[in-house]
mmCIF file of C-alpha atoms in Angstrom:
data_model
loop_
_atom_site.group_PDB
_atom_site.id
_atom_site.type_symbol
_atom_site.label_atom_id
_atom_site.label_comp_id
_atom_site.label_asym_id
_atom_site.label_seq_id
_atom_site.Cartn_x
_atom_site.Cartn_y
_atom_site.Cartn_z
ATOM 1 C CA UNK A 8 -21.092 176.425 -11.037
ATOM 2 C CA UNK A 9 -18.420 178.891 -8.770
ATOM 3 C CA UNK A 10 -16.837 178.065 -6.229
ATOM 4 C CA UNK A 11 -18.990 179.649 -3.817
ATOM 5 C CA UNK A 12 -22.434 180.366 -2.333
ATOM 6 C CA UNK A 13 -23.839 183.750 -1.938
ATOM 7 C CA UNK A 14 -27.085 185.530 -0.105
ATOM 8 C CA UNK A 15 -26.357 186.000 3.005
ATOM 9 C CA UNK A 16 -25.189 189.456 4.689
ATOM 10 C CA UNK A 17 -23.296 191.006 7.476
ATOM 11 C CA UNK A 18 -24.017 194.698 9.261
ATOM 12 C CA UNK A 19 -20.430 196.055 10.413
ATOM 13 C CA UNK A 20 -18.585 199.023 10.862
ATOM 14 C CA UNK A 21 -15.590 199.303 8.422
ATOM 15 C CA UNK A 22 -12.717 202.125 7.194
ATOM 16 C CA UNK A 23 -10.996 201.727 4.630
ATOM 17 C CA UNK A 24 -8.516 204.798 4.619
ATOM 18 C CA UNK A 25 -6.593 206.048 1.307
ATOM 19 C CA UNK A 26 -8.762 205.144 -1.204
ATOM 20 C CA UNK A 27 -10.448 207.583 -3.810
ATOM 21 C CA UNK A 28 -12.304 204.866 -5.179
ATOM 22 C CA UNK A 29 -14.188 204.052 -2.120
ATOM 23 C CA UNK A 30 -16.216 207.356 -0.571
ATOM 24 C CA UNK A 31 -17.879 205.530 2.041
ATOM 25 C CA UNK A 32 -15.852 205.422 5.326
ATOM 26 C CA UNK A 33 -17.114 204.959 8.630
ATOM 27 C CA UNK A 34 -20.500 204.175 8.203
ATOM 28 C CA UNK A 35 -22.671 201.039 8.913
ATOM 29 C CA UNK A 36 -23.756 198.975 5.994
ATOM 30 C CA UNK A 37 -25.348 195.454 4.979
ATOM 31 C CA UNK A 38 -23.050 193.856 2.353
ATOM 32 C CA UNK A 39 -24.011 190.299 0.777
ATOM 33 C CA UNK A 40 -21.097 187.784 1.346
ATOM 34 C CA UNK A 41 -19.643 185.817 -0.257
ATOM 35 C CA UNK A 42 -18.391 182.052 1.472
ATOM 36 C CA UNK A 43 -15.460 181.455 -1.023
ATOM 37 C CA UNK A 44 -13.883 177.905 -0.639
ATOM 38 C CA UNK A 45 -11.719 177.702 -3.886
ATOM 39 C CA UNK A 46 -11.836 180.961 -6.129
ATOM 40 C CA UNK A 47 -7.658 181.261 -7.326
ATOM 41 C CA UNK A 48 -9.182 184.168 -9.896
ATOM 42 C CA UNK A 49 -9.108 186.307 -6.758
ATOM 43 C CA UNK A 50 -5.946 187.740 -6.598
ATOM 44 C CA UNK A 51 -6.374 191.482 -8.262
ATOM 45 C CA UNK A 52 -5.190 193.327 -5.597
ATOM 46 C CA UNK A 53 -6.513 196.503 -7.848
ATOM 47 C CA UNK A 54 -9.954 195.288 -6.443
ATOM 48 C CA UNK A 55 -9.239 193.465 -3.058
ATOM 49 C CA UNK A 56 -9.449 195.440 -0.207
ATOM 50 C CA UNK A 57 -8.688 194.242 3.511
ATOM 51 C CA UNK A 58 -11.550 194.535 6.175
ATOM 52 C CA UNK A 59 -10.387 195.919 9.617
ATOM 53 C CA UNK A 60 -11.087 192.811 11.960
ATOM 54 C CA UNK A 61 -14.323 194.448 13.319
ATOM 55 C CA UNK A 62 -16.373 192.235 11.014
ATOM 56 C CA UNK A 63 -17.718 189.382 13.030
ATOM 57 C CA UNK A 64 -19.097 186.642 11.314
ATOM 58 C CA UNK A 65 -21.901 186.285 14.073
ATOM 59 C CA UNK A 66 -23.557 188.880 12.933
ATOM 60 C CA UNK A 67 -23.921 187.205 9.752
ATOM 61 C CA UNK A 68 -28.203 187.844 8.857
ATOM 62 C CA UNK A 69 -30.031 186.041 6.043
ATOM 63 C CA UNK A 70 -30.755 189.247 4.554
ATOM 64 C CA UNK A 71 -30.496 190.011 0.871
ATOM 65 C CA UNK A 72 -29.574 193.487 0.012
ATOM 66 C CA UNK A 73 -28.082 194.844 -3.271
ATOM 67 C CA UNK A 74 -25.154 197.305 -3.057
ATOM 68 C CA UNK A 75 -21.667 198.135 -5.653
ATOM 69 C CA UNK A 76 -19.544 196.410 -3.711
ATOM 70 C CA UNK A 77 -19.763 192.909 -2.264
ATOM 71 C CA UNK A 78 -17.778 191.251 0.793
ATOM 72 C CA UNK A 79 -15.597 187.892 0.393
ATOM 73 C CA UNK A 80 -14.817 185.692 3.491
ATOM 74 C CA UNK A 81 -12.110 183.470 2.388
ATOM 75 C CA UNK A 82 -11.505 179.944 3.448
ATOM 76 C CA UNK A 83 -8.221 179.755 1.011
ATOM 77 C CA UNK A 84 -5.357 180.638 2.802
ATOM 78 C CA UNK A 85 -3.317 180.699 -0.321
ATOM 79 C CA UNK A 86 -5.619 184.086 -1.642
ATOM 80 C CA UNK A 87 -5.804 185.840 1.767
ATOM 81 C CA UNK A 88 -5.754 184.843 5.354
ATOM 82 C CA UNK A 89 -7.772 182.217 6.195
ATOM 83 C CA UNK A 90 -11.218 183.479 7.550
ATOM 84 C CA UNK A 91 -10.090 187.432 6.501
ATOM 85 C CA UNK A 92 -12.805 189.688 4.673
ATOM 86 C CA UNK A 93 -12.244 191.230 1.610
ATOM 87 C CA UNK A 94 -14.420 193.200 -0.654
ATOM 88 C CA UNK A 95 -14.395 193.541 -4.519
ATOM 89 C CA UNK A 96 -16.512 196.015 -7.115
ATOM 90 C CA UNK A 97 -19.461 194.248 -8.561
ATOM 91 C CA UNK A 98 -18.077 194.580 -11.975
ATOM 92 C CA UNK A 99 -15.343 192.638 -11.444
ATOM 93 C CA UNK A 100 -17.049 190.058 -9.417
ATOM 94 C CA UNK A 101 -19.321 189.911 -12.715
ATOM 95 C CA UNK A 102 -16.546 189.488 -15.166
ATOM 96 C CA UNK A 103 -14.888 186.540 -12.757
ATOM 97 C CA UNK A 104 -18.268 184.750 -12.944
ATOM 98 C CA UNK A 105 -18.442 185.434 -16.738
ATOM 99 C CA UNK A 106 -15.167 183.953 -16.989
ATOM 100 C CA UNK A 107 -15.908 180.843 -14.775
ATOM 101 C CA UNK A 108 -19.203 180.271 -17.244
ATOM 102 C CA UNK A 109 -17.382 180.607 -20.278
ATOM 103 C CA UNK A 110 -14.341 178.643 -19.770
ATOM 104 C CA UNK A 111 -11.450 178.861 -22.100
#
């Protein structure tokens, strides 16, 4: 089972500046989140963005929605600051859950 519980979404406005991987910039979006309590895999900073602190987590709607990228709200503060958003590519996200399935 991982280390964290998914479905629910948040509508925000974020910018993530200097990145050619990510297109979308300035624009509201719903993202699923994810509530992460313990997930130490998380530390591939080729995938981890920071949020601007715009997010906030009143907003939070049961809402499911299906986009690339998915948003992390972590409550370890050795992987980010405690309570800071993150987002990661869905690929990744599936290979860390493929890895906590199958472990070695």
């Amino acid at each position: 089972m991982p280390p964290f519980q998914c479905g629910v979404t948040a509508q925000y406005r974020f910018a993530h500046e200097g990145h050619d991987r990510m297109k979308i910039l300035r624009n509201e979006y719903d993202f699923r989140c994810w509530f992460i309590k313990d997930f130490r895999k998380l530390s591939n900073s080729d995938f981890l963005y920071l949020f601007p602190n715009e997010l906030e987590l009143e907003q939070i709607e049961m809402m499911p929605v299906d986009y690339p990228c998915m948003v992390f709200v972590f409550e370890n503060e050795n992987i980010h600051e405690k309570g800071k958003p993150c987002f990661v590519y869905r690929e990744q996200l599936e290979l860390w859950i493929k890895e906590l399935q199958c472990p070695a």
